[in-house]
XYZ file of C-alpha atoms in Angstrom:
383
model
C -71.382 -133.276 98.210
C -68.643 -135.917 97.871
C -67.952 -137.974 101.244
C -65.749 -140.863 102.425
C -67.853 -144.032 102.728
C -69.004 -144.842 106.260
C -66.846 -147.847 107.133
C -67.825 -148.421 110.373
C -71.248 -149.152 109.116
C -71.044 -150.667 105.632
C -68.944 -153.107 107.372
C -72.255 -153.984 110.202
C -74.326 -153.531 107.156
C -72.204 -155.970 105.209
C -72.152 -158.412 108.327
C -74.492 -158.350 111.459
C -78.128 -160.051 109.928
C -75.364 -162.890 109.453
C -73.214 -163.501 112.141
C -74.614 -165.564 115.033
C -71.912 -163.915 117.894
C -72.761 -160.362 116.963
C -69.872 -158.926 119.095
C -69.676 -155.596 116.694
C -72.982 -154.739 118.883
C -72.574 -151.455 120.568
C -76.251 -151.426 122.385
C -76.983 -152.418 126.093
C -79.593 -155.177 125.629
C -82.139 -154.449 123.689
C -85.554 -153.666 125.538
C -89.014 -154.732 123.773
C -92.056 -152.301 124.772
C -92.931 -154.983 126.994
C -89.535 -155.241 128.510
C -89.794 -151.596 128.998
C -93.163 -151.658 130.855
C -92.571 -154.080 132.888
C -89.296 -152.805 133.863
C -90.824 -149.961 135.248
C -93.810 -150.605 136.486
C -96.306 -149.889 133.888
C -99.212 -151.557 132.925
C -98.300 -152.766 128.821
C -102.015 -152.815 128.069
C -102.772 -149.226 129.321
C -99.972 -147.788 127.355
C -100.274 -150.000 124.093
C -103.884 -148.134 124.375
C -102.591 -145.569 124.108
C -100.240 -146.044 121.366
C -103.234 -147.637 119.013
C -104.876 -144.928 119.687
C -102.540 -142.109 118.674
C -104.031 -140.341 115.377
C -100.313 -140.642 113.038
C -100.123 -136.559 112.452
C -96.827 -135.042 112.195
C -95.204 -134.208 115.885
C -94.510 -130.440 116.820
C -92.188 -129.552 114.489
C -89.217 -128.402 117.434
C -90.917 -131.207 120.183
C -92.071 -128.546 122.293
C -95.176 -127.278 122.390
C -97.198 -130.640 121.901
C -97.488 -132.304 125.767
C -95.654 -135.998 125.223
C -93.092 -133.910 123.142
C -92.871 -131.392 125.890
C -92.751 -134.219 128.661
C -89.980 -135.385 126.766
C -87.487 -132.809 126.424
C -88.098 -131.721 130.277
C -87.290 -135.340 131.484
C -83.910 -134.882 128.755
C -83.628 -131.849 131.175
C -82.832 -133.954 134.139
C -79.319 -135.677 132.858
C -77.549 -132.366 132.825
C -77.331 -129.760 134.919
C -78.952 -126.370 134.544
C -80.682 -127.343 131.113
C -84.153 -125.858 129.855
C -86.532 -127.335 127.844
C -86.331 -124.426 124.952
C -82.145 -125.410 124.995
C -83.106 -129.200 123.407
C -84.184 -130.269 119.842
C -84.546 -133.345 119.524
C -83.901 -135.607 116.312
C -82.880 -139.147 114.907
C -81.000 -140.674 116.514
C -77.464 -139.000 117.962
C -76.300 -139.288 114.370
C -79.043 -137.212 113.442
C -78.572 -134.873 115.864
C -74.218 -134.892 114.640
C -75.596 -134.159 111.070
C -77.727 -131.365 111.966
C -75.171 -129.317 114.513
C -72.509 -130.200 111.712
C -74.054 -128.652 108.895
C -75.953 -125.685 110.632
C -72.621 -124.521 111.792
C -69.593 -125.933 109.739
C -69.044 -123.764 106.366
C -66.757 -124.142 103.269
C -62.652 -123.054 104.827
C -63.426 -123.372 108.646
C -61.405 -124.949 110.327
C -62.842 -128.235 112.875
C -60.468 -130.487 115.079
C -61.497 -133.532 115.935
C -60.281 -136.317 118.228
C -58.960 -140.061 116.171
C -60.206 -142.466 117.120
C -63.868 -141.755 116.966
C -67.019 -142.244 115.107
C -66.200 -141.814 111.775
C -69.242 -139.378 111.131
C -67.387 -136.693 113.134
C -64.802 -136.436 111.037
C -66.392 -137.375 107.339
C -69.027 -134.955 107.449
C -67.345 -131.156 107.870
C -64.406 -132.486 105.862
C -66.832 -132.544 102.967
C -68.509 -129.730 103.495
C -65.581 -128.147 102.653
C -63.667 -127.405 105.965
C -60.201 -128.223 107.027
C -59.941 -131.359 109.177
C -57.210 -131.192 111.952
C -57.142 -134.620 113.808
C -56.057 -134.911 117.248
C -54.435 -138.707 118.043
C -56.025 -140.093 121.507
C -52.556 -142.378 122.302
C -53.340 -145.222 124.408
C -50.186 -144.389 126.127
C -51.771 -140.991 127.690
C -55.103 -143.126 128.090
C -57.024 -142.364 124.902
C -57.475 -138.803 126.557
C -57.066 -135.579 125.134
C -53.442 -134.233 124.979
C -53.840 -131.121 126.171
C -50.148 -129.668 124.640
C -51.038 -131.226 121.381
C -54.202 -129.549 120.814
C -53.225 -126.607 121.855
C -50.676 -126.469 119.001
C -53.227 -127.419 116.452
C -55.929 -124.302 117.616
C -55.525 -121.128 116.026
C -57.883 -117.693 115.136
C -59.451 -119.923 112.639
C -60.847 -122.664 114.604
C -64.258 -122.784 114.612
C -65.242 -126.036 116.285
C -63.517 -128.329 118.774
C -65.547 -131.928 118.375
C -64.798 -134.736 121.486
C -66.394 -138.029 121.449
C -66.834 -138.872 125.700
C -66.531 -141.963 126.710
C -64.732 -142.207 123.212
C -65.954 -144.980 120.939
C -64.053 -146.984 120.482
C -61.800 -147.365 123.448
C -64.025 -146.437 126.300
C -62.228 -143.762 127.508
C -63.627 -141.234 129.784
C -63.102 -137.319 129.824
C -62.551 -136.295 133.827
C -64.552 -133.246 134.359
C -60.816 -131.268 135.004
C -60.037 -132.873 131.343
C -63.411 -131.404 129.725
C -62.575 -128.081 131.307
C -58.781 -127.927 130.034
C -60.491 -128.549 126.553
C -62.894 -125.837 127.142
C -60.428 -122.998 128.664
C -58.249 -123.985 125.216
C -61.537 -123.607 123.298
C -62.258 -119.967 125.199
C -58.834 -118.907 123.900
C -60.280 -119.122 120.309
C -63.829 -118.635 121.139
C -64.530 -121.706 119.430
C -67.741 -123.922 119.984
C -66.814 -127.407 121.551
C -69.303 -130.270 119.930
C -69.386 -133.328 122.459
C -70.890 -136.774 121.374
C -71.666 -138.385 124.929
C -74.009 -140.945 123.651
C -72.640 -143.617 125.740
C -72.591 -140.981 128.726
C -73.705 -142.294 131.701
C -72.588 -145.255 130.941
C -69.178 -146.045 134.080
C -68.084 -148.746 135.975
C -67.846 -146.415 139.048
C -70.919 -144.731 140.460
C -70.833 -140.665 140.711
C -72.676 -137.941 137.850
C -70.620 -138.022 134.080
C -70.915 -134.273 133.985
C -71.802 -132.641 129.926
C -69.915 -130.201 128.123
C -73.108 -127.895 128.722
C -72.388 -128.148 131.754
C -69.158 -126.468 131.433
C -68.768 -124.393 128.572
C -72.059 -122.191 127.257
C -70.524 -122.685 123.824
C -70.691 -126.590 124.529
C -72.874 -128.971 121.882
C -73.697 -132.011 123.731
C -75.622 -134.776 121.438
C -77.201 -138.142 122.606
C -79.559 -140.727 121.803
C -81.866 -143.837 123.453
C -79.546 -146.204 121.734
C -77.127 -147.127 123.823
C -77.482 -145.749 127.359
C -81.205 -146.673 127.471
C -81.242 -149.767 125.614
C -84.339 -148.288 122.270
C -81.700 -147.823 119.580
C -84.952 -149.084 117.720
C -86.752 -146.051 118.251
C -84.250 -144.012 116.116
C -84.656 -140.681 118.788
C -81.857 -138.501 119.876
C -80.684 -135.401 120.712
C -79.183 -131.748 120.821
C -78.601 -129.526 123.679
C -77.134 -126.467 123.872
C -77.179 -123.336 126.354
C -76.054 -121.234 122.660
C -78.900 -119.816 121.294
C -76.842 -119.008 118.288
C -76.380 -122.274 117.497
C -79.964 -123.304 118.607
C -81.610 -120.832 116.213
C -79.161 -122.231 113.267
C -79.149 -125.749 114.233
C -83.812 -125.210 113.818
C -83.521 -123.557 110.481
C -81.567 -126.065 109.095
C -83.376 -128.576 110.868
C -86.494 -127.534 108.888
C -84.703 -128.884 105.410
C -84.072 -132.401 107.103
C -85.921 -133.323 109.959
C -89.314 -131.712 110.492
C -90.298 -133.291 112.923
C -89.201 -137.396 115.312
C -92.006 -139.736 115.249
C -95.101 -139.259 117.602
C -94.706 -143.177 118.923
C -90.607 -142.781 119.172
C -91.851 -140.034 121.665
C -93.992 -141.767 123.194
C -91.919 -144.382 124.035
C -88.651 -142.282 124.600
C -90.789 -140.179 127.157
C -91.604 -143.345 129.172
C -88.255 -144.429 129.524
C -86.851 -141.060 130.520
C -89.479 -140.680 132.882
C -87.848 -143.672 134.818
C -84.067 -142.832 133.794
C -83.146 -144.187 137.147
C -84.460 -147.862 136.772
C -82.893 -147.998 133.375
C -79.941 -146.912 134.282
C -79.419 -148.634 137.617
C -80.149 -152.230 134.642
C -77.724 -151.258 132.166
C -74.895 -150.198 134.141
C -75.194 -153.598 136.178
C -75.283 -154.804 132.644
C -72.071 -153.296 131.360
C -70.188 -153.808 134.195
C -70.458 -157.328 135.152
C -69.638 -158.081 131.147
C -66.925 -156.107 131.078
C -65.674 -158.676 134.426
C -66.180 -160.860 131.548
C -64.242 -159.769 128.878
C -61.014 -159.107 131.109
C -61.240 -162.250 132.216
C -60.928 -163.313 128.921
C -58.524 -160.905 127.646
C -56.061 -161.950 130.649
C -56.078 -165.781 129.218
C -55.249 -164.935 125.496
C -51.730 -164.576 124.430
C -52.181 -162.921 121.597
C -54.789 -159.996 122.305
C -53.254 -156.492 124.570
C -55.891 -153.647 125.492
C -56.800 -150.505 127.876
C -59.112 -151.541 129.843
C -62.455 -149.152 129.275
C -63.550 -146.933 131.778
C -67.207 -146.190 129.902
C -69.332 -146.904 127.340
C -70.223 -150.508 125.424
C -67.365 -151.501 123.723
C -63.088 -151.709 123.738
C -60.166 -151.420 121.660
C -58.465 -154.914 121.202
C -55.246 -155.687 119.927
C -53.609 -158.228 118.868
C -49.952 -159.213 117.258
C -50.519 -161.135 114.297
C -48.893 -159.921 110.590
C -52.496 -159.912 109.989
C -55.117 -156.711 108.590
C -57.557 -156.140 110.747
C -60.052 -156.278 107.568
C -58.767 -159.780 106.860
C -59.031 -160.805 110.227
C -62.394 -159.594 110.755
C -63.551 -161.474 107.509
C -61.791 -164.387 108.161
C -63.356 -164.659 111.482
C -67.203 -163.845 110.201
C -66.868 -166.534 107.616
C -65.031 -169.506 109.603
C -66.795 -168.855 112.809
C -69.894 -166.598 112.167
C -68.449 -164.057 114.839
C -68.419 -160.152 114.201
C -65.808 -157.674 115.345
C -65.542 -154.205 114.085
C -62.247 -153.746 112.085
C -59.699 -151.479 113.916
C -58.532 -150.036 110.443
C -61.821 -148.656 110.509
C -60.113 -146.107 113.273
C -57.517 -145.630 111.417
C -55.804 -148.224 114.233
C -54.685 -151.615 112.674
C -53.809 -154.663 114.054
C -56.802 -153.658 116.616
C -60.409 -155.039 117.388
C -63.363 -153.145 117.912
C -65.480 -155.018 120.712
C -68.666 -154.502 121.797
C -69.632 -155.832 125.493
C -72.971 -154.525 126.620
C -75.315 -157.533 125.063
C -76.492 -161.033 126.965
C -73.558 -162.433 129.204
C -73.890 -166.032 127.523
C -73.804 -164.165 124.241
C -70.297 -162.273 124.896
C -69.172 -165.452 126.497
C -70.256 -167.862 123.577
C -68.415 -165.162 120.908
C -65.624 -164.915 123.028
C -65.726 -168.681 122.918
C -65.374 -168.414 118.752
C -62.931 -165.686 119.213
C -60.408 -167.757 120.930
C -60.904 -170.690 118.405
C -59.862 -168.764 115.794
C -56.893 -166.572 117.755
C -55.668 -170.582 118.078
C -55.873 -171.414 114.628
C -54.075 -168.348 113.852
C -50.970 -169.165 116.094
C -51.351 -173.009 114.362
C -51.034 -171.064 111.215
C -47.625 -168.883 112.432
C -45.773 -172.240 113.200
């Protein structure tokens, strides 16, 4: 199967270990196991003993019938409304969950509608399978939210799947419940599934419950993980959730070929985190809310930068007014100032940059200081 190069991931692979100031990071300030235990009030020595005494066999294939995994899936259900453990499949991160759903459901000749900009995986996998992929542009003037009338014009009786990303990566746009319901109504009109990558869900700038697609639609599919919201990217654990048993059956069948099971140690750490999800959410919402204020203050001081302030998530899209392709901009920034950003061209939006703002505040300030120096240098060069 031929597939497009994954622009964002290849860029991060090339530069993130070399950067002194990594403004491309999208996870909320990552936790060690010790820090996690201290945060949730668990004795680190007791938990470490559980880890080292664990026999490293395969876990339960469906992640359901062994105590730790069952407890994990039970904890995941509390992130949704009216979800049961047997409506969840664990995977190797949200990237594994998205891959599983797309490969299990999409066939050559199917029609898939995907928002853009978004995480490239959500567009490139169905295209590589042989589906016709129609793109639904998220426009700045519309708050980077899907245009319902445009979507109505794209769907047809051949549409099998509508793919969303909420909150959106890279823009940080957040669809309301009413907006999601509109998408659901359009999907129902053609009996299409809706896959929603919700890996940034819960990281909102305002308090309140963020609805999931599966709260609203029986043919909705939610994917998520521990990486962004729960600061545990290193355990490489995620999941998909759906009420649709046909989807569940297809995903479990395909999963036998590509996953077998998730790691038992990963599931133990994930279970500990989700049993204490309220504590982690309070910590991480505090970080993204404070850091967005810091980023907003910096943006307002920059004459060459504009943006639409994100509503949720950990990323924002910055626009600059220099006549310079974003890959060259970011390459020079890295080489001259050891500072990493992601070119907007990887999201098909030129003269823009994706910035993450969810890591340590001091690191964010230092990185933005370097970016400011580079912008001043470009201004001098333009004179």
